[in-house]
Coordinates of N, CA and C in Angstrom, one line a residue:
M37 N -42.6 -42.2 0.9 CA -42.2 -40.8 1.3 C -42.5 -40.6 2.8
V38 N -41.6 -39.9 3.4 CA -41.7 -39.6 4.8 C -41.8 -38.1 5.0
Q39 N -42.8 -37.6 5.7 CA -42.9 -36.2 6.0 C -42.7 -35.9 7.5
M40 N -41.9 -34.9 7.8 CA -41.8 -34.4 9.1 C -42.8 -33.3 9.3
R41 N -43.5 -33.3 10.4 CA -44.5 -32.3 10.7 C -44.1 -31.7 12.1
R42 N -43.8 -30.5 12.1 CA -43.5 -29.8 13.4 C -44.5 -28.7 13.7
Y43 N -45.1 -28.8 14.9 CA -46.1 -27.8 15.3 C -45.7 -27.0 16.5
R44 N -46.1 -25.8 16.5 CA -46.0 -24.9 17.7 C -47.4 -24.7 18.1
L45 N -47.8 -25.2 19.3 CA -49.2 -25.1 19.7 C -49.4 -23.7 20.4
K46 N -50.7 -23.3 20.4 CA -51.1 -22.2 21.1 C -51.0 -22.5 22.6
E47 N -50.8 -21.5 23.4 CA -50.6 -21.6 24.8 C -51.9 -22.4 25.4
G48 N -51.6 -23.4 26.2 CA -52.7 -24.1 26.8 C -53.4 -25.1 26.0
A49 N -53.0 -25.4 24.8 CA -53.7 -26.3 23.8 C -53.2 -27.7 23.8
K50 N -52.2 -28.0 24.6 CA -51.6 -29.4 24.6 C -52.7 -30.5 24.7
E51 N -53.4 -30.5 25.8 CA -54.4 -31.6 26.1 C -55.4 -31.7 25.0
A52 N -56.0 -30.6 24.5 CA -57.1 -30.6 23.5 C -56.5 -31.2 22.2
F53 N -55.3 -30.7 21.8 CA -54.7 -31.1 20.6 C -54.3 -32.6 20.7
Q54 N -53.8 -33.0 21.8 CA -53.4 -34.4 22.0 C -54.6 -35.4 21.8
K55 N -55.7 -35.0 22.4 CA -57.0 -35.8 22.3 C -57.4 -35.9 20.8
V56 N -57.4 -34.8 20.0 CA -57.7 -34.9 18.6 C -56.7 -35.7 17.8
F57 N -55.4 -35.5 18.2 CA -54.4 -36.3 17.5 C -54.5 -37.8 17.7
L58 N -54.7 -38.2 18.9 CA -54.8 -39.6 19.2 C -56.1 -40.3 18.9
E59 N -57.2 -39.5 19.0 CA -58.5 -40.1 18.7 C -59.0 -40.0 17.3
T60 N -58.5 -39.0 16.5 CA -59.0 -38.8 15.2 C -57.9 -38.9 14.1
I61 N -56.8 -38.1 14.3 CA -55.8 -38.0 13.3 C -55.1 -39.3 13.1
V62 N -54.6 -39.9 14.1 CA -53.8 -41.1 14.0 C -54.7 -42.3 13.4
P63 N -55.8 -42.6 14.0 CA -56.6 -43.7 13.5 C -57.0 -43.4 12.0
L64 N -57.4 -42.2 11.7 CA -57.8 -42.0 10.3 C -56.6 -42.1 9.3
R65 N -55.5 -41.5 9.7 CA -54.3 -41.7 8.8 C -54.0 -43.1 8.6
Q66 N -54.0 -43.9 9.7 CA -53.7 -45.3 9.6 C -54.7 -46.1 8.7
A67 N -56.0 -45.7 8.9 CA -57.0 -46.4 8.0 C -56.8 -46.1 6.6
L68 N -56.2 -45.0 6.3 CA -55.9 -44.6 4.9 C -54.5 -45.0 4.4
G69 N -53.9 -45.9 5.2 CA -52.6 -46.5 4.7 C -51.4 -45.7 5.1
F70 N -51.5 -44.6 5.9 CA -50.3 -43.9 6.4 C -49.7 -44.7 7.5
E71 N -48.4 -44.6 7.7 CA -47.6 -45.2 8.8 C -47.1 -44.0 9.6
I72 N -47.5 -44.0 10.9 CA -47.0 -43.1 11.8 C -45.7 -43.6 12.4
L73 N -44.6 -42.9 12.1 CA -43.3 -43.4 12.4 C -42.8 -42.9 13.8
G74 N -43.5 -41.9 14.3 CA -43.1 -41.4 15.7 C -43.8 -40.1 15.9
A75 N -44.1 -39.8 17.2 CA -44.7 -38.5 17.6 C -44.1 -38.2 18.9
Y76 N -43.6 -36.9 19.0 CA -42.8 -36.5 20.2 C -43.2 -35.1 20.7
W77 N -43.3 -35.0 22.0 CA -43.4 -33.7 22.6 C -42.0 -33.2 22.8
L78 N -41.7 -32.0 22.3 CA -40.4 -31.4 22.5 C -40.5 -30.4 23.7
S79 N -41.7 -29.9 24.0 CA -42.0 -29.1 25.1 C -43.6 -29.1 25.2
D80 N -44.1 -28.3 26.1 CA -45.6 -28.2 26.2 C -46.2 -27.6 25.0
R81 N -45.5 -26.9 24.2 CA -46.0 -26.3 23.0 C -45.4 -26.8 21.7
D82 N -44.4 -27.5 21.7 CA -43.7 -28.0 20.5 C -43.9 -29.5 20.3
F83 N -44.4 -29.8 19.1 CA -44.7 -31.2 18.8 C -44.1 -31.6 17.5
L84 N -43.6 -32.8 17.4 CA -42.9 -33.2 16.2 C -43.4 -34.6 15.9
W85 N -43.8 -34.9 14.6 CA -44.1 -36.2 14.2 C -43.7 -36.5 12.8
F86 N -43.6 -37.8 12.5 CA -43.2 -38.3 11.2 C -44.3 -39.3 10.7
V87 N -44.7 -39.0 9.4 CA -45.7 -39.9 8.8 C -45.3 -40.3 7.4
A88 N -45.6 -41.5 7.0 CA -45.2 -42.0 5.8 C -46.3 -42.6 5.0
H89 N -46.1 -42.6 3.6 CA -47.1 -43.2 2.7 C -46.4 -43.3 1.4
E90 N -46.6 -44.4 0.6 CA -46.0 -44.6 -0.7 C -46.5 -43.6 -1.7
D91 N -47.8 -43.3 -1.6 CA -48.4 -42.4 -2.6 C -49.0 -41.2 -1.7
F92 N -48.0 -40.4 -1.2 CA -48.4 -39.4 -0.2 C -49.4 -38.4 -0.7
A93 N -49.3 -37.9 -1.9 CA -50.2 -36.8 -2.5 C -51.6 -37.4 -2.5
R94 N -51.8 -38.5 -3.1 CA -53.1 -39.1 -3.2 C -53.7 -39.4 -1.8
A95 N -53.0 -40.0 -0.9 CA -53.4 -40.3 0.4 C -53.7 -39.0 1.2
E96 N -52.9 -38.0 1.0 CA -53.1 -36.8 1.7 C -54.5 -36.1 1.3
E97 N -54.8 -36.2 0.0 CA -56.0 -35.6 -0.5 C -57.2 -36.4 0.1
A98 N -57.1 -37.7 0.1 CA -58.2 -38.5 0.7 C -58.3 -38.2 2.2
Y99 N -57.3 -38.0 2.9 CA -57.3 -37.7 4.3 C -58.0 -36.4 4.6
Y100 N -57.6 -35.3 3.9 CA -58.3 -34.0 4.1 C -59.7 -34.0 3.6
N101 N -60.1 -34.8 2.7 CA -61.5 -34.8 2.2 C -62.4 -35.8 2.9
H102 N -61.8 -36.6 3.8 CA -62.6 -37.6 4.5 C -63.6 -36.9 5.5
P103 N -64.8 -37.4 5.6 CA -65.8 -36.9 6.5 C -65.4 -36.8 8.0
E104 N -64.6 -37.8 8.4 CA -64.1 -37.8 9.8 C -63.1 -36.6 10.1
R105 N -62.3 -36.4 9.1 CA -61.4 -35.3 9.2 C -62.1 -33.9 9.2
Q106 N -63.2 -33.9 8.4 CA -63.9 -32.6 8.3 C -64.6 -32.2 9.7
K107 N -64.7 -33.2 10.6 CA -65.4 -33.0 11.9 C -64.5 -32.3 12.9
V108 N -63.2 -32.3 12.6 CA -62.2 -31.7 13.6 C -61.4 -30.6 12.9
N109 N -60.8 -29.7 13.7 CA -60.0 -28.7 13.1 C -58.7 -28.6 14.0
P110 N -57.7 -29.5 13.8 CA -56.5 -29.4 14.6 C -55.8 -28.1 14.5
R111 N -55.9 -27.4 13.4 CA -55.2 -26.1 13.2 C -55.7 -25.1 14.2
A112 N -56.9 -25.3 14.7 CA -57.3 -24.3 15.8 C -56.4 -24.3 17.0
F113 N -55.6 -25.4 17.2 CA -54.7 -25.4 18.3 C -53.3 -25.0 18.0
L114 N -53.1 -24.7 16.7 CA -51.7 -24.5 16.2 C -51.4 -23.1 16.0
E115 N -50.2 -22.7 16.4 CA -49.7 -21.3 16.1 C -48.8 -21.3 14.9
E116 N -48.0 -22.4 14.7 CA -47.1 -22.5 13.6 C -47.1 -23.9 13.1
V117 N -46.9 -24.1 11.8 CA -46.8 -25.4 11.2 C -45.6 -25.5 10.3
E118 N -44.8 -26.5 10.4 CA -43.7 -26.7 9.4 C -43.8 -28.1 8.9
T119 N -43.8 -28.3 7.6 CA -43.8 -29.6 7.1 C -42.7 -29.7 6.0
Q120 N -42.1 -30.8 5.9 CA -41.1 -31.1 4.8 C -40.9 -32.6 4.7
F121 N -40.6 -33.0 3.5 CA -40.3 -34.4 3.2 C -38.9 -34.6 3.6
V122 N -38.6 -35.7 4.2 CA -37.2 -36.0 4.6 C -36.7 -37.3 3.9
E123 N -35.4 -37.4 3.8 CA -34.8 -38.6 3.2 C -34.1 -39.4 4.3
R124 N -34.4 -40.7 4.3 CA -33.8 -41.6 5.3 C -32.4 -41.8 5.1
L125 N -31.6 -41.7 6.1 CA -30.1 -42.0 6.0 C -29.9 -43.4 6.5
L126 N -30.5 -43.7 7.7 CA -30.3 -45.1 8.3 C -31.6 -45.8 8.3

């Protein structure tokens, strides 16, 4: 399953969010078997990324319950969050 995650960051949060994303979120998700398919800045406040896992629900639960994830709060940088599963065409 592939999930699209689109974030609208709070004003001035880009650098702090990017640090947490690159240093905690990405390595932890990868350690739990997620594949990061891409991450993109659309603007200074708009961020889009795609993450995949064969057993998304189980892996997502393990991710959010992991002690390393409990140490950070990326939502503190976010104003809006949109997530949805997408279907690959190509």
